[in-house]
């Protein structure tokens, strides 16, 4: 399975490669909207692959953006 663009950004934020405050100011609403649209697909993939950790970084990133 290929990692999504936003999963990669999430990993970069966790590794202090990307500035979270800049992302919040410039893309927060868009990223949250994309997650809301893709969440049913993520849940489906997790069940199909029996892997609750798929896209977990993206999910954690959304929690950071909302926090």
mmCIF file of C-alpha atoms in Angstrom:
data_model
loop_
_atom_site.group_PDB
_atom_site.id
_atom_site.type_symbol
_atom_site.label_atom_id
_atom_site.label_comp_id
_atom_site.label_asym_id
_atom_site.label_seq_id
_atom_site.Cartn_x
_atom_site.Cartn_y
_atom_site.Cartn_z
ATOM 1 C CA UNK A 1 0.000 0.000 0.000
ATOM 2 C CA UNK A 2 1.316 3.410 -0.924
ATOM 3 C CA UNK A 3 1.527 5.994 1.802
ATOM 4 C CA UNK A 4 -0.622 9.065 1.260
ATOM 5 C CA UNK A 5 0.708 12.584 0.844
ATOM 6 C CA UNK A 6 -0.843 13.645 4.143
ATOM 7 C CA UNK A 7 0.526 10.632 5.963
ATOM 8 C CA UNK A 8 3.978 11.748 4.763
ATOM 9 C CA UNK A 9 3.373 15.302 5.965
ATOM 10 C CA UNK A 10 2.227 13.899 9.311
ATOM 11 C CA UNK A 11 5.440 11.918 9.682
ATOM 12 C CA UNK A 12 7.418 15.045 8.754
ATOM 13 C CA UNK A 13 5.658 17.067 11.443
ATOM 14 C CA UNK A 14 6.392 14.367 14.030
ATOM 15 C CA UNK A 15 10.065 14.377 12.991
ATOM 16 C CA UNK A 16 10.239 18.206 13.218
ATOM 17 C CA UNK A 17 10.909 18.464 9.488
ATOM 18 C CA UNK A 18 7.824 20.617 8.895
ATOM 19 C CA UNK A 19 6.694 23.528 11.039
ATOM 20 C CA UNK A 20 3.314 22.659 12.549
ATOM 21 C CA UNK A 21 2.386 26.309 13.119
ATOM 22 C CA UNK A 22 2.973 27.155 9.447
ATOM 23 C CA UNK A 23 0.860 24.188 8.375
ATOM 24 C CA UNK A 24 -1.908 25.191 10.792
ATOM 25 C CA UNK A 25 -1.959 28.725 9.381
ATOM 26 C CA UNK A 26 -1.813 27.725 5.732
ATOM 27 C CA UNK A 27 -3.567 24.363 5.336
ATOM 28 C CA UNK A 28 -5.410 23.359 8.517
ATOM 29 C CA UNK A 29 -8.970 23.614 7.193
ATOM 30 C CA UNK A 30 -8.149 21.832 3.942
ATOM 31 C CA UNK A 31 -6.291 18.966 5.637
ATOM 32 C CA UNK A 32 -9.085 18.433 8.170
ATOM 33 C CA UNK A 33 -11.694 18.435 5.372
ATOM 34 C CA UNK A 34 -9.679 15.877 3.392
ATOM 35 C CA UNK A 35 -9.408 13.652 6.450
ATOM 36 C CA UNK A 36 -13.164 13.843 7.093
ATOM 37 C CA UNK A 37 -13.824 12.816 3.490
ATOM 38 C CA UNK A 38 -11.294 9.987 3.560
ATOM 39 C CA UNK A 39 -12.037 8.654 7.054
ATOM 40 C CA UNK A 40 -14.602 6.042 5.894
ATOM 41 C CA UNK A 41 -12.052 4.728 3.393
ATOM 42 C CA UNK A 42 -9.348 4.603 6.078
ATOM 43 C CA UNK A 43 -11.676 2.658 8.393
ATOM 44 C CA UNK A 44 -12.489 0.272 5.535
ATOM 45 C CA UNK A 45 -8.797 -0.287 4.731
ATOM 46 C CA UNK A 46 -7.978 -0.945 8.374
ATOM 47 C CA UNK A 47 -10.692 -3.604 8.554
ATOM 48 C CA UNK A 48 -9.822 -5.168 5.178
ATOM 49 C CA UNK A 49 -6.129 -5.387 6.059
ATOM 50 C CA UNK A 50 -6.702 -6.240 9.715
ATOM 51 C CA UNK A 51 -4.310 -3.411 10.532
ATOM 52 C CA UNK A 52 -5.507 -0.688 12.906
ATOM 53 C CA UNK A 53 -2.301 1.266 12.314
ATOM 54 C CA UNK A 54 -2.920 2.189 8.677
ATOM 55 C CA UNK A 55 -2.867 5.975 8.307
ATOM 56 C CA UNK A 56 -2.371 6.321 12.042
ATOM 57 C CA UNK A 57 0.066 9.217 11.602
ATOM 58 C CA UNK A 58 -2.515 11.115 9.553
ATOM 59 C CA UNK A 59 -5.087 10.504 12.292
ATOM 60 C CA UNK A 60 -2.682 11.723 14.986
ATOM 61 C CA UNK A 61 -1.913 14.777 12.838
ATOM 62 C CA UNK A 62 -5.606 15.655 12.658
ATOM 63 C CA UNK A 63 -5.774 15.477 16.458
ATOM 64 C CA UNK A 64 -2.823 17.887 16.648
ATOM 65 C CA UNK A 65 -4.464 20.260 14.169
ATOM 66 C CA UNK A 66 -7.719 20.171 16.125
ATOM 67 C CA UNK A 67 -5.949 20.622 19.451
#
